[in-house]
């Protein structure tokens, strides 16, 4: 049975482009897309940096502890000036 991926995309055309590119790479690696978070073996998030923390908190409700979350977000969080990798570490429900 093939591994599955879920991609959450919000925001600009660049996020859509990044999501499509990541989907292609995952497809080439033998993964299949899913719309069900419970089926995902990897979750990819392409969201604007200003909304990343909120989407991450929402995702924490359904992300199983062993499922990697890949962020395609660019830039710094406006309020804290933290990189997205630092924001992930701030949210203990996801790490």
C-alpha positions as CSV (number, residue, x, y, z in Angstrom):
1,X,0.0,0.0,0.0
2,X,1.4,3.4,-1.0
3,X,2.1,6.1,1.5
4,X,-0.2,9.1,1.3
5,X,0.2,12.9,1.6
6,X,-2.1,15.8,2.4
7,X,-1.4,19.3,1.2
8,X,-3.0,22.3,2.9
9,X,-2.7,25.4,0.7
10,X,-3.9,29.0,1.5
11,X,-3.0,32.3,0.1
12,X,-1.1,33.5,-2.9
13,X,-0.4,32.0,-6.3
14,X,3.2,31.2,-5.2
15,X,1.8,28.9,-2.4
16,X,-0.4,27.2,-5.0
17,X,2.7,26.8,-7.3
18,X,4.8,25.4,-4.4
19,X,2.0,23.0,-3.5
20,X,1.8,21.7,-7.0
21,X,5.5,21.3,-7.2
22,X,5.6,19.4,-3.9
23,X,2.7,17.2,-5.0
24,X,4.7,16.3,-8.1
25,X,7.8,15.4,-6.1
26,X,5.7,13.2,-3.7
27,X,3.9,11.5,-6.6
28,X,7.3,10.7,-8.2
29,X,8.4,9.3,-4.8
30,X,5.5,6.9,-4.9
31,X,3.1,8.8,-2.5
32,X,-0.6,9.2,-3.3
33,X,-2.7,12.2,-2.5
34,X,-5.4,12.1,0.2
35,X,-8.0,14.5,1.4
36,X,-8.3,12.7,4.7
37,X,-6.0,13.9,7.5
38,X,-6.3,10.5,9.3
39,X,-4.8,8.8,6.2
40,X,-1.9,11.1,5.7
41,X,1.7,9.8,6.2
42,X,3.0,13.3,5.6
43,X,1.3,16.7,5.8
44,X,2.5,19.6,3.7
45,X,1.5,23.2,4.6
46,X,1.7,26.1,2.2
47,X,0.3,29.0,4.0
48,X,1.2,32.7,4.3
49,X,3.6,33.3,7.1
50,X,1.2,35.6,8.9
51,X,-1.4,32.8,9.2
52,X,1.0,29.9,9.8
53,X,0.7,29.7,13.6
54,X,-3.1,29.6,13.4
55,X,-3.2,26.9,10.8
56,X,-0.5,24.9,12.7
57,X,-2.7,25.1,15.9
58,X,-5.7,23.9,13.9
59,X,-3.7,21.0,12.4
60,X,-2.5,19.9,15.8
61,X,-6.0,18.6,16.5
62,X,-5.6,15.9,13.8
63,X,-1.9,15.4,13.2
64,X,-0.8,12.1,14.6
65,X,2.5,12.4,16.6
66,X,4.6,10.4,14.1
67,X,3.4,12.2,11.0
68,X,5.9,14.8,9.7
69,X,4.6,18.3,8.9
70,X,6.4,20.0,6.1
71,X,6.2,23.8,5.9
72,X,6.5,25.6,2.6
73,X,6.0,29.0,4.2
74,X,8.5,31.7,3.6
75,X,9.5,34.6,5.6
76,X,9.2,35.5,9.3
77,X,6.2,35.7,11.5
78,X,5.3,39.4,11.7
79,X,4.6,39.7,15.4
80,X,7.6,37.7,16.7
81,X,10.1,37.9,13.8
82,X,10.5,34.1,14.2
83,X,11.2,31.7,11.3
84,X,8.5,29.1,10.7
85,X,10.8,26.4,12.1
86,X,10.9,28.4,15.4
87,X,7.1,28.8,15.3
88,X,6.7,25.0,15.0
89,X,8.8,24.6,18.2
90,X,6.6,27.1,20.0
91,X,3.6,24.9,19.4
92,X,4.1,21.9,21.6
93,X,1.0,20.1,20.4
94,X,2.6,19.6,17.0
95,X,6.2,18.9,18.0
